[in-house]
CSV table of C-alpha atoms in Angstrom, one decimal:
chain,number,residue,atom,x,y,z
K,19,MET,CA,-2.9,35.7,-23.3
K,20,ALA,CA,-4.0,34.2,-20.0
K,21,SER,CA,-7.8,34.3,-19.3
K,22,ARG,CA,-9.1,37.1,-17.2
K,23,ILE,CA,-10.2,34.7,-14.5
K,24,ILE,CA,-6.6,33.3,-14.3
K,25,HIS,CA,-5.3,36.9,-13.9
K,26,LEU,CA,-7.7,37.5,-11.1
K,27,ALA,CA,-6.6,34.1,-9.5
K,28,ILE,CA,-3.0,35.2,-9.6
K,29,THR,CA,-4.0,38.7,-8.2
K,30,ASP,CA,-6.0,37.1,-5.4
K,31,ILE,CA,-3.0,35.0,-4.4
K,32,LEU,CA,-0.6,38.1,-4.6
K,33,THR,CA,-2.8,40.1,-2.1
K,34,GLY,CA,-2.0,37.7,0.7
K,35,LYS,CA,1.8,38.0,-0.3
K,36,TYR,CA,2.2,41.7,-0.9
K,37,PRO,CA,1.1,44.9,0.9
K,38,PHE,CA,-1.3,46.4,-1.7
K,39,LYS,CA,-3.1,49.5,-0.9
K,40,ASP,CA,-6.6,49.0,-2.6
K,41,ILE,CA,-7.5,45.6,-3.8
K,42,ASN,CA,-10.4,46.7,-5.7
K,43,ARG,CA,-8.4,49.0,-7.9
K,44,LEU,CA,-5.7,46.3,-8.1
K,45,LYS,CA,-8.3,43.9,-9.7
K,46,ILE,CA,-9.5,46.5,-12.0
K,47,GLY,CA,-6.0,47.0,-13.3
K,48,ALA,CA,-5.3,43.3,-13.4
K,49,THR,CA,-8.2,42.8,-15.9
K,50,LEU,CA,-8.4,46.3,-17.6
K,51,PRO,CA,-6.0,45.3,-20.5
K,52,ASP,CA,-8.4,42.8,-21.7
K,53,ALA,CA,-11.4,45.4,-21.9
K,54,SER,CA,-11.3,45.7,-25.7
K,55,ALA,CA,-13.3,48.5,-27.3
K,56,PRO,CA,-16.0,47.4,-29.8
K,57,GLY,CA,-14.4,46.5,-33.1
K,58,GLN,CA,-11.0,46.9,-31.6
K,59,SER,CA,-8.2,44.2,-30.9
K,60,THR,CA,-6.4,44.3,-27.4
K,61,GLU,CA,-2.9,44.8,-29.1
K,62,GLY,CA,-3.2,48.4,-28.4
K,63,SER,CA,-4.2,47.9,-24.7
K,64,HIS,CA,-1.4,45.4,-24.2
K,65,LEU,CA,1.2,47.7,-25.8
K,66,LYS,CA,2.3,45.0,-28.3
K,67,ILE,CA,5.2,46.0,-30.4
K,68,ARG,CA,7.0,44.2,-33.2
K,69,ILE,CA,10.8,44.0,-32.8
K,70,CYS,CA,13.8,42.5,-34.4
K,71,GLY,CA,12.9,43.2,-38.0
K,72,LEU,CA,9.3,42.6,-37.5
K,73,THR,CA,10.1,38.9,-36.7
K,74,LYS,CA,9.3,39.1,-33.0
K,75,LYS,CA,6.6,40.5,-30.8
K,76,THR,CA,6.4,41.7,-27.2
K,77,TYR,CA,4.8,44.1,-24.8
K,78,ASP,CA,6.3,47.4,-24.3
K,79,LEU,CA,6.8,47.4,-20.6
K,80,THR,CA,9.4,50.1,-21.0
K,81,ARG,CA,6.9,52.5,-22.3
K,82,TYR,CA,4.3,51.7,-19.6
K,83,ARG,CA,6.9,52.3,-16.9
K,84,LYS,CA,7.9,55.6,-18.4
K,85,GLU,CA,4.2,56.8,-18.6
K,86,PHE,CA,2.9,55.4,-15.5
K,87,GLY,CA,5.8,54.5,-13.2
K,88,ARG,CA,5.0,57.2,-10.7
K,89,LYS,CA,1.3,56.1,-10.7
K,90,MET,CA,2.4,52.5,-10.1
K,91,LYS,CA,3.9,53.5,-6.9
K,92,GLU,CA,0.8,55.4,-5.8
K,93,ASP,CA,-2.1,53.6,-7.3
K,94,ASP,CA,-2.6,49.9,-7.4
K,95,LEU,CA,-4.8,50.0,-10.5
K,96,TYR,CA,-1.8,51.1,-12.6
K,97,LEU,CA,0.3,48.4,-10.8
K,98,GLY,CA,-2.4,45.8,-11.5
K,99,TYR,CA,-2.3,46.7,-15.0
K,100,TYR,CA,1.4,46.4,-15.3
K,101,LEU,CA,1.4,43.0,-13.5
K,102,HIS,CA,-1.2,41.9,-16.1
K,103,LEU,CA,1.4,42.6,-18.9
K,104,VAL,CA,4.0,40.8,-16.9
K,105,GLN,CA,1.8,37.8,-16.7
K,106,ASP,CA,1.0,37.7,-20.2
K,107,ILE,CA,4.7,37.8,-21.1
K,108,LEU,CA,5.1,34.7,-18.8
K,109,PHE,CA,2.1,33.0,-20.5
K,110,ARG,CA,3.7,33.4,-23.9
K,111,TYR,CA,6.6,31.6,-22.6
K,112,PHE,CA,4.7,29.0,-20.6
K,113,MET,CA,2.5,28.0,-23.8
K,114,TYR,CA,5.0,28.3,-26.7
K,115,GLU,CA,8.4,27.5,-25.1
K,116,MET,CA,7.5,25.3,-22.3
K,117,HIS,CA,4.5,23.4,-23.7
K,118,ARG,CA,5.0,24.1,-27.5
K,119,TRP,CA,1.6,25.4,-28.0
K,120,ASP,CA,0.7,25.4,-31.9
K,121,SER,CA,-1.6,28.4,-32.6
K,122,LYS,CA,-1.3,27.8,-36.5
K,123,THR,CA,-3.3,24.6,-36.9
K,124,PRO,CA,-6.7,25.5,-38.0
K,125,GLY,CA,-9.2,25.3,-35.0
K,126,ASN,CA,-6.6,25.3,-32.3
K,127,VAL,CA,-7.3,28.9,-31.1
K,128,ASP,CA,-11.0,28.1,-30.8
K,129,ARG,CA,-10.3,24.9,-29.0
K,130,LEU,CA,-8.0,26.7,-26.6
K,131,HIS,CA,-10.8,29.5,-25.9
K,132,ASN,CA,-13.1,26.7,-24.9
K,133,ASP,CA,-10.4,25.3,-22.7
K,134,TYR,CA,-10.2,28.8,-21.0
K,135,ALA,CA,-14.0,28.7,-20.4
K,136,LEU,CA,-13.9,25.2,-18.9
K,137,ILE,CA,-10.9,26.2,-16.8
K,138,ASN,CA,-12.5,29.2,-15.6
K,139,THR,CA,-15.1,27.0,-13.7
K,140,TYR,CA,-12.3,25.0,-12.1
K,141,VAL,CA,-10.3,28.1,-11.2
K,142,VAL,CA,-13.3,30.1,-9.6
K,143,ARG,CA,-14.1,27.0,-7.6
K,144,LYS,CA,-10.5,26.1,-6.6
K,145,TYR,CA,-9.4,29.6,-5.7
K,146,GLN,CA,-12.7,30.8,-4.3
K,147,LEU,CA,-12.9,33.7,-6.6
K,148,ARG,CA,-15.8,36.3,-6.1
K,149,ASP,CA,-17.4,38.7,-8.6
K,150,ASP,CA,-16.8,41.7,-6.5
K,151,ILE,CA,-15.1,44.3,-8.7
K,152,VAL,CA,-16.7,47.7,-8.4
K,153,ILE,CA,-16.0,50.4,-11.1
K,154,PRO,CA,-15.5,53.8,-9.3
K,155,GLN,CA,-17.3,56.9,-10.5
K,156,ASN,CA,-15.6,59.2,-13.0
K,157,PHE,CA,-13.6,56.2,-14.1
K,158,ALA,CA,-13.5,57.4,-17.6
K,159,ASP,CA,-11.4,60.2,-16.4
K,160,GLU,CA,-8.4,57.9,-15.4
K,161,PRO,CA,-5.3,58.7,-17.2
K,162,VAL,CA,-5.0,55.2,-18.4
K,163,HIS,CA,-7.6,55.8,-20.9
K,164,GLY,CA,-5.1,57.7,-22.8
K,165,LEU,CA,-3.5,54.3,-23.8
K,166,TYR,CA,-6.5,52.9,-25.3
K,167,PRO,CA,-10.3,53.4,-25.9
K,168,PHE,CA,-11.4,50.6,-23.4
K,169,GLY,CA,-14.9,49.1,-23.5
K,170,TYR,CA,-14.8,48.6,-19.8
K,171,GLU,CA,-18.5,49.0,-19.2
K,172,SER,CA,-19.6,46.0,-21.4
K,173,PHE,CA,-16.3,44.2,-20.4
K,174,TYR,CA,-17.1,44.1,-16.8
K,175,GLU,CA,-20.7,43.2,-17.4
K,176,ASP,CA,-19.5,40.2,-19.6
K,177,LEU,CA,-16.9,39.2,-17.0
K,178,LYS,CA,-19.8,38.2,-14.8
K,179,GLY,CA,-20.5,35.3,-17.0
K,180,ASP,CA,-17.0,33.8,-16.3
K,181,TYR,CA,-18.1,33.0,-12.8
K,182,GLU,CA,-20.9,30.9,-14.0
K,183,PRO,CA,-20.4,27.0,-14.6
K,184,TYR,CA,-19.6,26.1,-18.1
K,185,GLN,CA,-19.7,22.4,-19.2
K,186,GLU,CA,-19.6,22.5,-23.3
K,187,GLY,CA,-16.9,20.2,-24.9
K,188,SER,CA,-13.9,18.8,-23.2
K,189,LEU,CA,-10.4,20.1,-22.4
K,190,PHE,CA,-8.0,20.0,-25.4
K,191,PHE,CA,-4.8,21.6,-24.4
K,192,PHE,CA,-4.8,23.7,-21.3
K,193,THR,CA,-5.7,21.4,-18.5
K,194,GLU,CA,-6.3,22.0,-14.8
K,195,GLN,CA,-2.6,20.9,-14.0
K,196,LYS,CA,-1.4,23.5,-16.6
K,197,ALA,CA,-3.7,26.2,-15.0
K,198,ASP,CA,-2.3,25.6,-11.6
K,199,ALA,CA,1.2,25.3,-12.7
K,200,PHE,CA,0.9,28.7,-14.5
K,201,ILE,CA,-0.8,30.4,-11.7
K,202,GLY,CA,1.9,29.3,-9.2
K,203,MET,CA,4.7,30.3,-11.5
K,204,ALA,CA,3.0,33.7,-12.3
K,205,VAL,CA,2.7,34.4,-8.5
K,206,ASP,CA,6.4,33.9,-8.0
K,207,PHE,CA,7.4,35.7,-11.2
K,208,CYS,CA,5.2,38.8,-10.2
K,209,LEU,CA,6.5,38.9,-6.5
K,210,LYS,CA,10.2,38.9,-8.0
K,211,GLU,CA,9.1,41.8,-10.3
K,212,LEU,CA,7.5,43.7,-7.4
K,213,ASP,CA,10.7,43.2,-5.2
K,214,ALA,CA,12.8,44.5,-8.2
K,215,LEU,CA,10.6,47.5,-8.7
K,216,SER,CA,10.6,48.4,-4.9
K,217,GLN,CA,14.4,48.5,-4.9
K,218,GLY,CA,14.3,51.0,-7.8
K,219,LYS,CA,15.4,48.4,-10.5
K,220,THR,CA,14.4,49.0,-14.1
K,221,GLY,CA,12.0,46.0,-14.2
K,222,LEU,CA,11.4,43.1,-16.6
K,223,ASP,CA,13.3,43.2,-19.8
K,224,GLU,CA,10.6,42.6,-22.4
K,225,TYR,CA,13.0,42.6,-25.2
K,226,ALA,CA,14.6,39.5,-24.0
K,227,TRP,CA,11.1,37.9,-23.8
K,228,GLY,CA,10.2,38.7,-27.1
K,229,TRP,CA,8.3,35.8,-29.0
K,230,LYS,CA,8.0,34.9,-32.8
K,231,PRO,CA,4.8,35.3,-34.2
K,232,ALA,CA,4.8,31.8,-35.8
K,233,TRP,CA,7.0,29.1,-34.1
K,234,ASN,CA,9.2,27.2,-36.8
K,235,ALA,CA,8.0,29.2,-39.7
K,236,VAL,CA,10.3,30.7,-42.3
K,237,PRO,CA,10.4,34.5,-41.9
K,238,HIS,CA,8.6,36.2,-45.0
K,239,SER,CA,9.8,38.7,-47.3
K,240,LEU,CA,8.1,42.1,-47.2
K,241,LEU,CA,7.8,42.2,-51.1
K,242,HIS,CA,5.8,39.6,-53.1
K,243,THR,CA,8.4,39.2,-55.8
K,244,THR,CA,11.6,38.9,-53.6
K,245,LEU,CA,12.7,36.1,-51.0
K,246,ASN,CA,14.7,38.1,-48.6
K,247,THR,CA,13.3,41.7,-48.3
K,248,ARG,CA,13.5,42.6,-44.5
K,249,GLU,CA,13.2,45.5,-42.0
K,250,LEU,CA,16.2,46.7,-40.0
K,251,GLY,CA,13.8,48.4,-37.6
K,252,GLY,CA,12.9,47.1,-34.1
K,253,TYR,CA,16.4,46.2,-32.8
K,254,ARG,CA,17.2,47.5,-29.4
K,255,ALA,CA,19.9,50.2,-29.5
K,256,PHE,CA,22.2,52.0,-27.2
K,257,ASP,CA,20.1,51.5,-23.9
K,258,ARG,CA,16.8,49.6,-22.9
K,259,GLY,CA,13.8,51.0,-24.5
K,260,ARG,CA,15.3,52.6,-27.6
K,261,TYR,CA,14.8,50.8,-30.9
K,262,THR,CA,16.1,51.2,-34.5
K,263,CYS,CA,13.2,52.9,-36.4
K,264,MET,CA,10.8,51.0,-38.8
K,265,ASP,CA,10.9,52.0,-42.4
K,266,ALA,CA,14.3,53.8,-42.3
K,267,VAL,CA,16.4,51.1,-43.8
K,268,TRP,CA,15.3,47.8,-45.5
K,269,ARG,CA,17.7,45.0,-46.7
K,270,SER,CA,16.8,43.0,-49.6
K,271,ASP,CA,17.9,40.6,-52.3
K,272,VAL,CA,17.6,42.0,-55.9
K,273,GLN,CA,14.2,43.1,-57.1
K,274,LYS,CA,14.0,42.1,-60.8
K,275,TYR,CA,10.3,42.1,-61.4
K,276,PRO,CA,8.4,44.1,-58.7
K,277,ASP,CA,4.5,44.1,-59.1
K,278,GLU,CA,2.0,46.6,-58.5
K,279,GLY,CA,1.6,45.3,-54.8
K,280,ASP,CA,5.4,45.9,-54.3
K,281,PHE,CA,5.3,49.4,-55.6
K,282,ALA,CA,2.2,50.3,-53.5
K,283,PHE,CA,3.8,48.7,-50.5
K,284,LEU,CA,7.0,50.6,-50.7
K,285,GLN,CA,5.0,53.9,-51.3
K,286,LYS,CA,3.0,53.0,-48.0
K,287,HIS,CA,6.1,52.6,-46.1
K,288,HIS,CA,7.9,55.7,-47.6
K,289,ILE,CA,10.9,53.7,-49.1
K,290,THR,CA,12.0,56.1,-51.9
K,291,THR,CA,15.6,55.2,-52.4
K,292,VAL,CA,17.0,51.8,-53.7
K,293,ILE,CA,20.8,51.3,-53.4
K,294,ASP,CA,21.7,48.3,-55.9
K,295,MET,CA,25.3,47.0,-54.9
K,296,ARG,CA,25.5,44.2,-57.5
K,297,GLY,CA,28.4,44.3,-59.8
K,298,GLU,CA,28.2,46.1,-63.3
K,299,GLY,CA,27.8,42.8,-65.1
K,300,ASP,CA,25.0,41.6,-62.8
K,301,ALA,CA,23.1,44.8,-63.2
K,302,LEU,CA,23.4,44.8,-66.9
K,303,ARG,CA,22.3,41.1,-67.3
K,304,ALA,CA,19.3,41.5,-64.9
K,305,PRO,CA,18.3,45.1,-64.5
K,306,SER,CA,16.5,46.2,-61.3
K,307,GLY,CA,12.7,46.5,-61.6
K,308,PHE,CA,13.2,50.0,-59.8
K,309,GLU,CA,15.8,51.4,-62.4
K,310,SER,CA,13.3,53.6,-64.3
K,311,VAL,CA,10.5,54.1,-61.8
K,312,GLU,CA,9.8,57.7,-61.2
K,313,GLU,CA,8.7,57.4,-57.6
K,314,VAL,CA,12.0,55.7,-56.7
K,315,THR,CA,15.5,57.0,-56.6
K,316,TYR,CA,17.6,54.0,-57.9
K,317,CYS,CA,21.3,54.2,-57.3
K,318,HIS,CA,23.6,51.7,-58.6
K,319,VAL,CA,26.8,51.5,-56.5
K,320,PRO,CA,28.6,48.5,-57.6
K,321,ILE,CA,30.5,46.5,-55.0
K,322,ASP,CA,32.5,43.8,-56.8
K,323,GLU,CA,33.8,42.4,-53.6
K,324,GLY,CA,31.5,39.6,-52.4
K,325,SER,CA,30.1,38.8,-55.7
K,326,GLY,CA,32.1,35.7,-56.0
K,327,ILE,CA,32.3,32.6,-53.7
K,328,PRO,CA,35.1,32.3,-51.2
K,329,GLU,CA,37.4,29.5,-51.5
K,330,SER,CA,36.6,28.0,-48.1
K,331,ARG,CA,34.5,28.4,-44.9
K,332,GLU,CA,37.4,29.9,-43.2
K,333,ALA,CA,37.7,32.6,-46.0
K,334,VAL,CA,34.2,33.9,-45.5
K,335,PRO,CA,34.8,36.4,-42.6
K,336,GLY,CA,37.7,37.7,-44.5
K,337,SER,CA,35.7,38.1,-47.7
K,338,TYR,CA,33.2,40.3,-45.4
K,339,MET,CA,36.2,42.4,-44.4
K,340,LYS,CA,37.1,42.9,-48.1
K,341,ILE,CA,33.3,44.0,-48.7
K,342,ALA,CA,33.6,46.4,-45.8
K,343,MET,CA,36.9,47.9,-47.3
K,344,ALA,CA,35.5,48.0,-51.0
K,345,LYS,CA,36.3,51.2,-52.8
K,346,ASN,CA,32.6,52.1,-53.2
K,347,MET,CA,31.3,51.2,-49.9
K,348,PRO,CA,31.6,54.7,-48.4
K,349,LEU,CA,29.2,55.9,-51.3
K,350,VAL,CA,26.7,53.4,-50.0
K,351,PHE,CA,26.6,55.1,-46.6
K,352,LYS,CA,26.7,58.6,-48.0
K,353,LYS,CA,23.6,57.8,-50.1
K,354,ILE,CA,21.7,56.4,-47.0
K,355,ALA,CA,22.8,59.5,-45.1
K,356,THR,CA,21.3,61.9,-47.7
K,357,ALA,CA,18.2,59.9,-48.8
K,358,PRO,CA,15.1,62.1,-48.3
K,359,ALA,CA,13.1,59.1,-46.7
K,360,GLY,CA,13.4,55.2,-46.3
K,361,VAL,CA,16.2,53.4,-48.1
K,362,MET,CA,16.2,49.7,-49.4
K,363,VAL,CA,19.6,48.3,-49.9
K,364,ASN,CA,20.3,45.2,-52.0
K,365,CYS,CA,22.8,42.8,-53.6
K,366,THR,CA,22.0,39.7,-55.4
K,367,ALA,CA,20.7,37.3,-52.5
K,368,GLY,CA,20.7,40.0,-49.9
K,369,LYS,CA,23.2,37.9,-48.0
K,370,ASP,CA,26.9,39.0,-48.0
K,371,ARG,CA,27.2,42.6,-49.3
K,372,THR,CA,23.9,43.5,-47.8
K,373,GLY,CA,24.6,41.5,-44.8
K,374,VAL,CA,27.8,43.6,-44.1
K,375,VAL,CA,26.2,46.8,-44.7
K,376,SER,CA,23.3,45.8,-42.3
K,377,ALA,CA,25.7,44.7,-39.6
K,378,LEU,CA,27.6,47.9,-39.8
K,379,LEU,CA,24.4,50.1,-39.7
K,380,LEU,CA,23.0,48.2,-36.6
K,381,LYS,CA,26.4,48.4,-34.7
K,382,LEU,CA,26.5,52.1,-35.6
K,383,CYS,CA,23.3,52.2,-33.7
K,384,GLY,CA,24.6,50.2,-30.6
K,385,VAL,CA,22.8,47.2,-31.3
K,386,SER,CA,24.2,44.0,-29.8
K,387,ASP,CA,26.4,41.4,-31.6
K,388,GLU,CA,23.7,38.9,-30.7
K,389,ASP,CA,21.0,40.7,-32.5
K,390,VAL,CA,23.4,41.4,-35.4
K,391,VAL,CA,23.9,37.8,-35.7
K,392,TYR,CA,20.3,37.0,-35.4
K,393,ASP,CA,19.5,39.4,-38.2
K,394,TYR,CA,22.2,37.8,-40.5
K,395,LEU,CA,20.8,34.3,-39.7
K,396,LEU,CA,17.4,35.2,-41.0
K,397,THR,CA,19.0,35.2,-44.5
K,398,ARG,CA,19.4,31.5,-44.2
K,399,GLU,CA,15.8,30.9,-43.5
K,400,CYS,CA,14.4,33.3,-46.2
K,401,ASN,CA,16.6,32.1,-48.9
K,402,GLN,CA,16.0,28.5,-48.6
K,403,LYS,CA,14.5,28.3,-52.1
K,404,ARG,CA,17.4,30.2,-53.6
K,405,PHE,CA,19.8,27.8,-51.9
K,406,GLU,CA,17.9,24.7,-53.2
K,407,LEU,CA,18.1,26.0,-56.7
K,408,ILE,CA,21.8,26.5,-56.2
K,409,ARG,CA,22.2,23.0,-54.9
K,410,GLN,CA,20.4,21.6,-57.8
K,411,ASN,CA,22.0,23.6,-60.6
K,412,TYR,CA,25.6,23.6,-59.3
K,413,PRO,CA,26.2,20.4,-57.4
K,414,GLU,CA,29.8,21.1,-57.5
K,415,VAL,CA,29.5,24.1,-55.1
K,416,ASP,CA,30.1,23.7,-51.4
K,417,MET,CA,26.8,24.9,-50.0
K,418,ASN,CA,28.4,25.2,-46.6
K,419,ILE,CA,30.3,28.2,-47.9
K,420,ILE,CA,27.2,29.8,-49.3
K,421,ILE,CA,24.7,29.3,-46.5
K,422,PRO,CA,25.1,31.9,-43.7
K,423,ASP,CA,26.6,30.4,-40.6
K,424,GLU,CA,26.7,32.2,-37.1
K,425,SER,CA,30.4,31.9,-37.0
K,426,TYR,CA,31.0,33.9,-40.2
K,427,MET,CA,29.2,37.0,-38.8
K,428,ARG,CA,31.0,36.5,-35.4
K,429,GLU,CA,34.2,36.3,-36.9
K,430,PHE,CA,33.7,39.3,-39.2
K,431,LEU,CA,32.7,41.4,-36.2
K,432,ARG,CA,35.8,40.4,-34.2
K,433,LEU,CA,37.9,41.2,-37.3
K,434,PHE,CA,36.3,44.6,-37.9
K,435,LYS,CA,36.9,45.4,-34.1
K,436,GLU,CA,40.5,44.6,-34.6
K,437,HIS,CA,40.8,47.2,-37.4
K,438,PHE,CA,38.4,49.8,-36.1
K,439,GLU,CA,37.4,50.6,-32.7
K,440,THR,CA,34.0,51.6,-33.7
K,441,VAL,CA,31.8,52.1,-36.8
K,442,GLU,CA,32.2,55.8,-36.5
K,443,ASP,CA,35.9,55.3,-36.7
K,444,TYR,CA,35.4,53.2,-39.7
K,445,LEU,CA,33.1,55.6,-41.6
K,446,THR,CA,35.5,58.5,-40.7
K,447,ALA,CA,38.5,56.7,-42.0
K,448,ARG,CA,36.6,55.8,-45.2
K,449,GLY,CA,35.7,59.4,-46.0
K,450,VAL,CA,32.1,59.6,-44.5
K,451,THR,CA,31.9,62.9,-42.7
K,452,ARG,CA,30.5,63.1,-39.0
K,453,GLU,CA,27.8,65.1,-40.3
K,454,GLU,CA,26.8,62.3,-42.7
K,455,THR,CA,27.2,59.6,-40.0
K,456,ALA,CA,25.0,61.7,-37.6
K,457,LEU,CA,22.2,61.8,-40.4
K,458,ILE,CA,22.5,57.9,-40.7
K,459,VAL,CA,21.9,57.6,-36.8
K,460,ARG,CA,19.2,60.2,-36.9
K,461,LYS,CA,17.3,58.2,-39.7
K,462,MET,CA,17.7,54.9,-37.9
K,463,LEU,CA,17.0,56.0,-34.4
K,464,GLY,CA,14.7,59.0,-34.9
């Protein structure tokens, strides 16, 4: 997030370029998201949400517009708050994409915070900022307090210190040039957003601006004892602002030896049904660790298609169509529909059979092809250790066939659309009732 002084500098410049109604309330709104309550993080005040199967974060601008869209038109406090979130979305892009900021190296975050303190002195002087925010009476009654328990009294007292000269240490990453560049970029960005809102347009698409929590890091499995257990929640569906639900359906590789932490994690997230799509032989040789667990309903639905290696790269999408048309595939969807709570679907590597089921579930909810491909390719990252073992133990195997490739999923989606206009049509043709299909949609979209 940008520093609060930088938010005020941007706000000060905006007041000379846009006809705001109340500058004081605008400044309160422009800083309020950073007014953390004692012992609380500011994730709640910034409406941070995790999307794309928990692999990205963003700020929920859609929710804010729904709750305070009318207030934004009438009251600059609410407009200032919104612009703060817009600026922070841009700041993430500025830092991580444009300048490749590394927040994971130990000590870097503390160094950056010291940069902020040093840059505050520069920004206050250059942009001639004044400590002139006045908190109105009865401020605690403002509707915005329904978002978060703000610690605004101590925050605005602490803000006064940002105007005082600070000279400890030296700049590490966020230089004066970067501060000026971001402030100028943010002013233009906010003016475009204000113009869009004034024309009745929807506003900034926060989903498209989502960021990964750790750049260049391999996504982690949700369970300790698997490599590829992932969430199908958090993907945008049907229309902007609607997302697939968390803890409705997980996708996974086989869970042979779940530990106590895995059992507790599944209970915490209400995953009570496991659907194992491995073939009969694989399930006998390596029984699932959930096969005889009382708290979990274990369902073995063997899908033999997809258990072998396709003969070539070109054959992979066709093999996915064979998986989709497998005799037992309708039973997988029926069990997802009737499961009383969350479901975990798995095969051996969580790659092909699980990849097809996941793709069809996401498409059923109206998720874009781009996001379906994104979810599919996460398996390539999560399964790196598994792929390396295959490479070492089976040197004759063409790893280009085994490792997920974007073209495989795109071509499968194209082939699927040639055969079925929609996933609903596919399910109906395979014997899944409309009522069961509706139950799946309700489970995944709420």
